[in-house]
PDB file of C-alpha atoms in Angstrom:
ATOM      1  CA  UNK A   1      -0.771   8.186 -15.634  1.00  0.00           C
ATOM      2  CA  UNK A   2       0.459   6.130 -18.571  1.00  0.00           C
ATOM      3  CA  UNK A   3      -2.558   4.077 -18.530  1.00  0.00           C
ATOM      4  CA  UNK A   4      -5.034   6.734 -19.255  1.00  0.00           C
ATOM      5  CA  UNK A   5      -2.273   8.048 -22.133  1.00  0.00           C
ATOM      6  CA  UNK A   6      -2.292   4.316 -23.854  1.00  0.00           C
ATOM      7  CA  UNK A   7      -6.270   4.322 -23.196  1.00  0.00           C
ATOM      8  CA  UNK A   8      -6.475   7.438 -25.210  1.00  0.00           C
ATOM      9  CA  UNK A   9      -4.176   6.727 -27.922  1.00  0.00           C
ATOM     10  CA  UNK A  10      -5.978   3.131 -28.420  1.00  0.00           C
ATOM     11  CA  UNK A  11      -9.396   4.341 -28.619  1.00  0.00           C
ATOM     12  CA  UNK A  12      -8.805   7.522 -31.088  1.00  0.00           C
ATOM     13  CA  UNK A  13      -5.673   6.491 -33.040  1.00  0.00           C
ATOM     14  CA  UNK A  14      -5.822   2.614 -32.822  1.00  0.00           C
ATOM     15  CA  UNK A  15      -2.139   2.914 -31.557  1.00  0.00           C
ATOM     16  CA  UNK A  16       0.064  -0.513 -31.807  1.00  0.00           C
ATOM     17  CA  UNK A  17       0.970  -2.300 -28.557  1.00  0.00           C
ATOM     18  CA  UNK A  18      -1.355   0.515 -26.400  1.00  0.00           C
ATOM     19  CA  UNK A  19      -3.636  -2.211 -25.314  1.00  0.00           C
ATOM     20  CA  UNK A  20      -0.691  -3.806 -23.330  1.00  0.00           C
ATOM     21  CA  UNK A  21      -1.551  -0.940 -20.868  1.00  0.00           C
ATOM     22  CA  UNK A  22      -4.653  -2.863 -19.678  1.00  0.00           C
ATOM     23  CA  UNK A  23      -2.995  -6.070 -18.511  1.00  0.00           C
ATOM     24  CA  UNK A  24      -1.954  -5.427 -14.868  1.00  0.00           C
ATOM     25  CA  UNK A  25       0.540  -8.261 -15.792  1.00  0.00           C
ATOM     26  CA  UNK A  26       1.992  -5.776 -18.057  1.00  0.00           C
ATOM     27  CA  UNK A  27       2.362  -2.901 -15.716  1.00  0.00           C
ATOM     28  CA  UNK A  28       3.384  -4.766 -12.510  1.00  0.00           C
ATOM     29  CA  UNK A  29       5.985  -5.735 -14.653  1.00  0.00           C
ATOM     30  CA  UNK A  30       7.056  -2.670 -16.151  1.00  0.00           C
ATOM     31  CA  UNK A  31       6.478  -0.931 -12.800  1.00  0.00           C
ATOM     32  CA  UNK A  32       9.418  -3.726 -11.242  1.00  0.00           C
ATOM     33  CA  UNK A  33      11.697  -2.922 -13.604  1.00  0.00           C
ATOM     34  CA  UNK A  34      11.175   0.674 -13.205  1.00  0.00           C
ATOM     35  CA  UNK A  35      11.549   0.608  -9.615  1.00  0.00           C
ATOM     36  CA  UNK A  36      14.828  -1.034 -10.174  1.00  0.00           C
ATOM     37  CA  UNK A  37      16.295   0.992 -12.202  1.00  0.00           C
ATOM     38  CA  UNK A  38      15.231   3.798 -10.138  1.00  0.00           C
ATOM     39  CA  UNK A  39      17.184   2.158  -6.847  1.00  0.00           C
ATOM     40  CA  UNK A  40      20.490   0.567  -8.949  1.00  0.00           C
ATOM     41  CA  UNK A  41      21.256   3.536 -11.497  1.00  0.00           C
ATOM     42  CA  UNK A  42      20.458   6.699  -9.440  1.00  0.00           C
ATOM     43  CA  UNK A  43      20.568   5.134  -5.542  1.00  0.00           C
ATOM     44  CA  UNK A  44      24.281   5.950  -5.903  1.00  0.00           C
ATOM     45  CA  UNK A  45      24.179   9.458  -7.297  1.00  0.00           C
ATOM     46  CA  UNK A  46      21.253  10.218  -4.924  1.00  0.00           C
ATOM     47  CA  UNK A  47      23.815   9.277  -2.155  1.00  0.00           C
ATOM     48  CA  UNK A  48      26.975  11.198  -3.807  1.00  0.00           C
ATOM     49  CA  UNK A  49      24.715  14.123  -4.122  1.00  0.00           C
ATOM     50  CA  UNK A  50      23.415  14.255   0.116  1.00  0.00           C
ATOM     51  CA  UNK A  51      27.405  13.700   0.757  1.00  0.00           C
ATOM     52  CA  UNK A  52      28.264  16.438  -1.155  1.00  0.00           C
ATOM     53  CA  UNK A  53      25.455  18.371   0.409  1.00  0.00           C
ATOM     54  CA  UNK A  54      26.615  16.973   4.188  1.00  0.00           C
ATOM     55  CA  UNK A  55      23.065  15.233   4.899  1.00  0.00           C
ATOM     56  CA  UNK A  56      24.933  12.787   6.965  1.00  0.00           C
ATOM     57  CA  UNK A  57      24.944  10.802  10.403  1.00  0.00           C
ATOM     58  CA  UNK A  58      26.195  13.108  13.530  1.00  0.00           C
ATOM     59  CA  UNK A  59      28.974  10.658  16.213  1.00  0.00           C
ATOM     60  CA  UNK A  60      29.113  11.376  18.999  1.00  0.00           C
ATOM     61  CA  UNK A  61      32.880  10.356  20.033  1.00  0.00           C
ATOM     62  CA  UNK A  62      32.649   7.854  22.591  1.00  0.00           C
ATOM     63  CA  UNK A  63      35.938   6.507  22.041  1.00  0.00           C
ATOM     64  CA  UNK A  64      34.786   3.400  20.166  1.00  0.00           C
ATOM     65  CA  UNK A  65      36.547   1.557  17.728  1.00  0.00           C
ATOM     66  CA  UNK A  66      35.500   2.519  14.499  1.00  0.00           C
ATOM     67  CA  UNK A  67      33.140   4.851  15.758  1.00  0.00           C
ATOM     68  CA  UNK A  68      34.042   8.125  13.627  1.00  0.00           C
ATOM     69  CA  UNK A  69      33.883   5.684  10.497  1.00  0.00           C
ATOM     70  CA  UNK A  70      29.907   6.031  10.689  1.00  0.00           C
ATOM     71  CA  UNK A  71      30.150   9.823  10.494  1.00  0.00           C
ATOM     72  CA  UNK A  72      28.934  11.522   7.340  1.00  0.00           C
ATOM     73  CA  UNK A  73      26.728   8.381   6.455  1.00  0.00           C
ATOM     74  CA  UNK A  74      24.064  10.043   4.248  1.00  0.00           C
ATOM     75  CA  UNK A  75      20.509   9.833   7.210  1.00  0.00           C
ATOM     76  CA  UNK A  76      17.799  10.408   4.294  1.00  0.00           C
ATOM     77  CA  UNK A  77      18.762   7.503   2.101  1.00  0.00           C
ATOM     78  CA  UNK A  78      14.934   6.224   2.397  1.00  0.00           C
ATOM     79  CA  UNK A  79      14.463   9.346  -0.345  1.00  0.00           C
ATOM     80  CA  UNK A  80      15.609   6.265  -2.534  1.00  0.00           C
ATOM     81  CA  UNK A  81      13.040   4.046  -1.525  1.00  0.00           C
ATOM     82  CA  UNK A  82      10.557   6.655  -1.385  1.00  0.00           C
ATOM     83  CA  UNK A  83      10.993   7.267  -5.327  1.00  0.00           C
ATOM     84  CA  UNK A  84      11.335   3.674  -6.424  1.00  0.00           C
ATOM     85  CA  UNK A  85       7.741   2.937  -4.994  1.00  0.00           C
ATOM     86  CA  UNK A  86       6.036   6.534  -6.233  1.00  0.00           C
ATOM     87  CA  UNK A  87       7.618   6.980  -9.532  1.00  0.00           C
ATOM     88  CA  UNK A  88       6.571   3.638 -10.874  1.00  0.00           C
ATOM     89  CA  UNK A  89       3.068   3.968  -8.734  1.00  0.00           C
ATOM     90  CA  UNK A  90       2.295   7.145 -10.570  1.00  0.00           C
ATOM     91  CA  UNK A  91       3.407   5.850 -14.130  1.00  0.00           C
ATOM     92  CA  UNK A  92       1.794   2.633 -14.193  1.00  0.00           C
ATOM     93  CA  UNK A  93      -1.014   2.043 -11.655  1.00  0.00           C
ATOM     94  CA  UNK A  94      -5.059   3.578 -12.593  1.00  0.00           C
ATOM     95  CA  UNK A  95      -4.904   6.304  -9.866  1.00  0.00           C
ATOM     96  CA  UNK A  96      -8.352   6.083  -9.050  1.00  0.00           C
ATOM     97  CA  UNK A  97      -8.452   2.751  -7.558  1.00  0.00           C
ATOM     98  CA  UNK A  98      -9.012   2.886  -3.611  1.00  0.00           C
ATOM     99  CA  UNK A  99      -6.271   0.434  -2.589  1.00  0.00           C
ATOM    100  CA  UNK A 100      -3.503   2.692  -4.800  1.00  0.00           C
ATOM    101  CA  UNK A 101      -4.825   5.923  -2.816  1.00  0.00           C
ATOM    102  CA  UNK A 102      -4.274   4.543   0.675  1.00  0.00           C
ATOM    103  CA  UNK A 103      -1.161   3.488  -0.565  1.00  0.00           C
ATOM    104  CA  UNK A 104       0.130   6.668  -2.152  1.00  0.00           C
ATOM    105  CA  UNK A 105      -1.321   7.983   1.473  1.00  0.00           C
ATOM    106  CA  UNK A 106       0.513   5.675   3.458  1.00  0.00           C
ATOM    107  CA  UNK A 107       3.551   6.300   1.624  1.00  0.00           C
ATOM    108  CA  UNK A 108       3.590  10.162   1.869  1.00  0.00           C
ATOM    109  CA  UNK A 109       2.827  10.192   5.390  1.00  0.00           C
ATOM    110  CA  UNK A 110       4.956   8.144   6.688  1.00  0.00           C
ATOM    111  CA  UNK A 111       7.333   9.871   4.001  1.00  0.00           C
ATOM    112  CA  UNK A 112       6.344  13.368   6.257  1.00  0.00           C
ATOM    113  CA  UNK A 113       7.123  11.779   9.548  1.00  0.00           C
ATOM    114  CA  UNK A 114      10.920  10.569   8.257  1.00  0.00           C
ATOM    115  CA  UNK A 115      11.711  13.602   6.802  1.00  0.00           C
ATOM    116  CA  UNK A 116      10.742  15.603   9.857  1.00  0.00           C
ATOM    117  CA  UNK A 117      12.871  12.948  11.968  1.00  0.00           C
ATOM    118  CA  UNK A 118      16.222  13.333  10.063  1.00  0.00           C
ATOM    119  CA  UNK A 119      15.444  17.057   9.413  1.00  0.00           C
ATOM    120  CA  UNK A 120      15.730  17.769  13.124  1.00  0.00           C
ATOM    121  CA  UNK A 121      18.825  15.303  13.656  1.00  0.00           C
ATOM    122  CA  UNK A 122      20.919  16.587  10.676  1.00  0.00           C
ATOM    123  CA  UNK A 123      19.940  20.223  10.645  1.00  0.00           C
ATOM    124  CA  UNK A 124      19.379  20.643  14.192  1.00  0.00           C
ATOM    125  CA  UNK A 125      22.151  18.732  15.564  1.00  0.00           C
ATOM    126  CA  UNK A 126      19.337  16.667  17.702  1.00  0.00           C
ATOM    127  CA  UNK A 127      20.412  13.265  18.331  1.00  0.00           C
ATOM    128  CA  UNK A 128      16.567  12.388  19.467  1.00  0.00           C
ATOM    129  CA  UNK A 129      15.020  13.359  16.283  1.00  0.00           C
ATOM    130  CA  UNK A 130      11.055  13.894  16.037  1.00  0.00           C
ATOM    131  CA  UNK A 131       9.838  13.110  19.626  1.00  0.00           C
ATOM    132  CA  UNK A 132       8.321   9.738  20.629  1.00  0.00           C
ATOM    133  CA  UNK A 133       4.884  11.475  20.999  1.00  0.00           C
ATOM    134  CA  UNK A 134       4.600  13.302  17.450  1.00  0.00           C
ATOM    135  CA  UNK A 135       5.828   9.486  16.048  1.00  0.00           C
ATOM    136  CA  UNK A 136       2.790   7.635  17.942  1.00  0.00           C
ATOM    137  CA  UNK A 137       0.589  10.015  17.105  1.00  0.00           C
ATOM    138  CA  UNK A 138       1.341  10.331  13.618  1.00  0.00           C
ATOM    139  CA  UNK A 139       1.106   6.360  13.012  1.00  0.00           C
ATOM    140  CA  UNK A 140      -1.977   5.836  15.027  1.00  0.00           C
ATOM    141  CA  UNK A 141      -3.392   8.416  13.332  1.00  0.00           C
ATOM    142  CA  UNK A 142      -2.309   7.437   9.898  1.00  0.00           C
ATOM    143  CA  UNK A 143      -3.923   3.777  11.100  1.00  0.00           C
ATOM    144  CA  UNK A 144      -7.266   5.813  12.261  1.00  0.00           C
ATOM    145  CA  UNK A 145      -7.514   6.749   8.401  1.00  0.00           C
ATOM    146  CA  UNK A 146      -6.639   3.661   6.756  1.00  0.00           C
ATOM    147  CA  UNK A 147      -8.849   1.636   8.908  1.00  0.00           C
ATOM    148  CA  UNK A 148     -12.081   4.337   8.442  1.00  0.00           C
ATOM    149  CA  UNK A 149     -11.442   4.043   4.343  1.00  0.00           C
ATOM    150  CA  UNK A 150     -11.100   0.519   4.377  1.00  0.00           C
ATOM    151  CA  UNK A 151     -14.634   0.585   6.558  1.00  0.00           C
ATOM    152  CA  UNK A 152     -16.636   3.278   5.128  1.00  0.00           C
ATOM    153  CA  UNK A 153     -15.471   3.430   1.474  1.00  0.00           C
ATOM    154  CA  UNK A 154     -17.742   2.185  -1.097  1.00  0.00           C
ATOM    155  CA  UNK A 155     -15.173   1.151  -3.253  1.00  0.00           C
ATOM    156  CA  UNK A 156     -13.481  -1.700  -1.257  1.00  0.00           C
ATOM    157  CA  UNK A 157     -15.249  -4.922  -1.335  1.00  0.00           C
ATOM    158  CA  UNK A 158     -14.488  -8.282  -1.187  1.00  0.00           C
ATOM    159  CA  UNK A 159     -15.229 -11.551  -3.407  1.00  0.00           C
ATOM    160  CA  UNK A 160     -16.978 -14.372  -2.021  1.00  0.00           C
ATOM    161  CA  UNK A 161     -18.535 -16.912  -4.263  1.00  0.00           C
ATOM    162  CA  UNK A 162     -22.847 -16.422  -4.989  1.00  0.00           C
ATOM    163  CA  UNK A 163     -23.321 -18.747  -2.671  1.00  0.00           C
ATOM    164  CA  UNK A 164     -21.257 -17.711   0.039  1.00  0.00           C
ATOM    165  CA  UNK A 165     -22.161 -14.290   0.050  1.00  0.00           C
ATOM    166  CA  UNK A 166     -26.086 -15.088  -0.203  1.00  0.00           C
ATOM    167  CA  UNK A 167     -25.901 -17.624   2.791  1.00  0.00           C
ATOM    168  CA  UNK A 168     -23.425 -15.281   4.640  1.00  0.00           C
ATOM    169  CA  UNK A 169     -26.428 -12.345   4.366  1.00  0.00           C
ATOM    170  CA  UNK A 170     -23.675 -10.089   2.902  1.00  0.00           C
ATOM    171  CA  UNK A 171     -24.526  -6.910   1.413  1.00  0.00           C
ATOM    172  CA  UNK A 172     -24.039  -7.841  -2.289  1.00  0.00           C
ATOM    173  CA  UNK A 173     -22.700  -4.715  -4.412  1.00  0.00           C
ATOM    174  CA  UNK A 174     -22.168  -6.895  -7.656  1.00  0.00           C
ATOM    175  CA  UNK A 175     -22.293 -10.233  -9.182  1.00  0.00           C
ATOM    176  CA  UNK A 176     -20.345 -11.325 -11.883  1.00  0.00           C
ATOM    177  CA  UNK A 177     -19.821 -15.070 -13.234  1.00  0.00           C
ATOM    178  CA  UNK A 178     -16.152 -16.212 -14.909  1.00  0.00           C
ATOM    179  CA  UNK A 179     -15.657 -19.365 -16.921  1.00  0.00           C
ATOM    180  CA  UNK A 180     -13.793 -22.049 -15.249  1.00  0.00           C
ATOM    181  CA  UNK A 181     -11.991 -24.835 -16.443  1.00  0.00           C
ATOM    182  CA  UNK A 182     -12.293 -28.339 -14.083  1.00  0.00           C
ATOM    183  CA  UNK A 183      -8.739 -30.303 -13.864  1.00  0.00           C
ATOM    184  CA  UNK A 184     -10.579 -32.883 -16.498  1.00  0.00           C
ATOM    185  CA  UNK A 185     -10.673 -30.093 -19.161  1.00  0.00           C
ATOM    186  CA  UNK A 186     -14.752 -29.340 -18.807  1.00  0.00           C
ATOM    187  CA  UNK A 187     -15.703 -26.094 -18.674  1.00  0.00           C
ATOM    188  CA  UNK A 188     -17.836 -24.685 -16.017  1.00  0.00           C
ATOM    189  CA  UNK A 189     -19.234 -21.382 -14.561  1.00  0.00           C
ATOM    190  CA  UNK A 190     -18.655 -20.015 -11.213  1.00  0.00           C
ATOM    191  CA  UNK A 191     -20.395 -17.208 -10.105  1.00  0.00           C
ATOM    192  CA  UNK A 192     -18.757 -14.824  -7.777  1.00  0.00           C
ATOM    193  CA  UNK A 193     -20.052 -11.800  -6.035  1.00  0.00           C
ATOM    194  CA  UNK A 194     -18.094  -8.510  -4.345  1.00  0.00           C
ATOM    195  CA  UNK A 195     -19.120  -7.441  -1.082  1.00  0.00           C
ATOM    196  CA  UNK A 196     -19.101  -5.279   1.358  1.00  0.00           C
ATOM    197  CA  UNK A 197     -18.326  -6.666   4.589  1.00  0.00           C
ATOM    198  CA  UNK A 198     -15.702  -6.378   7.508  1.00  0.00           C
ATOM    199  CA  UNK A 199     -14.291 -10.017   7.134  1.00  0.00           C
ATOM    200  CA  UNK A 200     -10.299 -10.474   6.417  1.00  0.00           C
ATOM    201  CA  UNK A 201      -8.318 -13.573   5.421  1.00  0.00           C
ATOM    202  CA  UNK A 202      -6.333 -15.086   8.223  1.00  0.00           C
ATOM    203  CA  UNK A 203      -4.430 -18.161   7.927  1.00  0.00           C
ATOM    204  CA  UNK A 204      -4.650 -21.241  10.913  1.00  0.00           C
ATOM    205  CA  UNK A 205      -8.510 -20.528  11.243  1.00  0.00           C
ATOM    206  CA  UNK A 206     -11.622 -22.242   9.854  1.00  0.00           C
ATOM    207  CA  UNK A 207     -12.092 -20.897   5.892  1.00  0.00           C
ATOM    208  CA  UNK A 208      -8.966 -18.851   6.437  1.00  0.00           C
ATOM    209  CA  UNK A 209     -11.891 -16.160   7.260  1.00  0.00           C
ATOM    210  CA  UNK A 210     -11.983 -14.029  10.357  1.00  0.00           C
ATOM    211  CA  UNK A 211     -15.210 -12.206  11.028  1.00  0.00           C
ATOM    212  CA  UNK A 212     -14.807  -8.910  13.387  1.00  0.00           C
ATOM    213  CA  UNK A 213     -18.511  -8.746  13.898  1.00  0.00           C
ATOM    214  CA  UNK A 214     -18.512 -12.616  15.520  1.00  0.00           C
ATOM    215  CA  UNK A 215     -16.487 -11.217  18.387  1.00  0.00           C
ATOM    216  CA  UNK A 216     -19.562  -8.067  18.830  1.00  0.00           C
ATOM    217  CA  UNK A 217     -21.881 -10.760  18.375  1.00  0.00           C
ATOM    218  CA  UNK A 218     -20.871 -12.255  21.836  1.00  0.00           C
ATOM    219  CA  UNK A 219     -22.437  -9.339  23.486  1.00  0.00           C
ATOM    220  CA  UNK A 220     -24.984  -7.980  21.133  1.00  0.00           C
ATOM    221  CA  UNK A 221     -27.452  -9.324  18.153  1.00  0.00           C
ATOM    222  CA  UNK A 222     -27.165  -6.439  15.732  1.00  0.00           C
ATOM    223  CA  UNK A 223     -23.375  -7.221  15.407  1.00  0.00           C
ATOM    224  CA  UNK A 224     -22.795  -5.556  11.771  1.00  0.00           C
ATOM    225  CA  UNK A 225     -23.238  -2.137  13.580  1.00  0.00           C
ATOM    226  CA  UNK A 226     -20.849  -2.461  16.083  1.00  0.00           C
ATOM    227  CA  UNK A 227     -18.447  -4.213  14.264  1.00  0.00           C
ATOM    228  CA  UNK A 228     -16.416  -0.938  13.514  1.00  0.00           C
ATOM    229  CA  UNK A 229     -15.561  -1.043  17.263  1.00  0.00           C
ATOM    230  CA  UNK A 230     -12.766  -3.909  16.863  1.00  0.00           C
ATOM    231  CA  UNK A 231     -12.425  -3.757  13.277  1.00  0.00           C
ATOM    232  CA  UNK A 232     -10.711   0.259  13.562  1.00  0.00           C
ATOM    233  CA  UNK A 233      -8.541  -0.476  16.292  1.00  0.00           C
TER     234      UNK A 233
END
């Protein structure tokens, strides 16, 4: 949210130091230091505070040596975590980009699915927690709508160089062309282009570039349609 503050501020008040706010450099940095803060100075009053409250771990006496020790160990400690990644996400990232979204997503669902796990073993006095079933189907389902953004949604794309994505018959959203400097000190231009296209970077393999529709393409010739069937599961 910052970013669109320090956009306004530069562009009707000419504000000093507001264009740092555009260098992701700048706020992945920021946002670390944030996040640290967030974990190192209030981790340990967040943790004082669900003692005090009793959020902690249930024994059950089994008669084991330094068994009882474990009891009152606060269970939703991940709250921690949860605000070291969302405060700083929310203060420094542009909240309109895809990849931030399924994050933020990702983050508060899971975030749903631990809360309703050591709800049900604090509160309840259930050792179990959330059943196995609601915690498969919660993941796979959370999976189901990552992988159906990251195939339908116009706004992910990957870069390829012009010529790659040309030969490669990709379908080219944009092409853009960034000055390049050769290990002699020339200067050259590369032109790049973003598209869309169900390939992913995997190391050991030809190009580092694993196409799902190749494996469709075994068993069918219009293999970008039916590449969706291996690249969602």
């Amino acid at each position: 949210m910052l970013v669109y503050l320090f956009e306004y501020l530069e562009e009707q008040f000419n504000w000093p130091g507001a264009g740092l706010f555009q260098y992701i450099s700048f706020r992945s940095g920021a946002a670390i230091l944030l996040s640290l803060i967030i974990s190192m100075v209030f981790g340990g009053r967040i943790i004082s505070s669900l003692k005090r409250l009793q959020v902690g771990e249930t024994v059950r006496d089994l008669g084991l040596e330094g068994q009882k020790e474990k009891e009152g160990t606060p269970t939703m400690g991940g709250f921690i975590i949860i605000l070291s990644i969302l405060v700083p996400c929310l203060l420094f990232a542009k909240l309109d980009n895809i990849y931030i979204i399924t994050m933020l997503v990702t983050t508060l669902w899971m975030t749903a699915i631990g809360f309703a796990d050591d709800y049900i073993k604090v509160f309840r006095k259930n050792k179990q927690g959330l059943k196995g079933t609601f915690k498969i189907v919660g993941q796979v389902g959370l999976g189901l709508i990552v992988a159906l953004i990251m195939l339908l949604s116009s706004d992910v794309k990957v870069r390829l160089t012009a010529e790659e994505a040309r030969n490669g018959s990709y379908e080219i959203v944009e092409e853009f062309s960034v000055d390049m400097r050769q290990q002699n000190g020339e200067l050259y231009t590369q032109e790049y282009a973003y598209v869309r296209t169900t390939l992913t970077n995997i190391p050991f393999i030809k190009g580092n570039v694993f196409k799902y529709e190749s494996l469709v393409g075994l068993f069918t010739e219009n293999a970008a349609k039916w590449a969706w069937i291996i690249f969602i599961p």
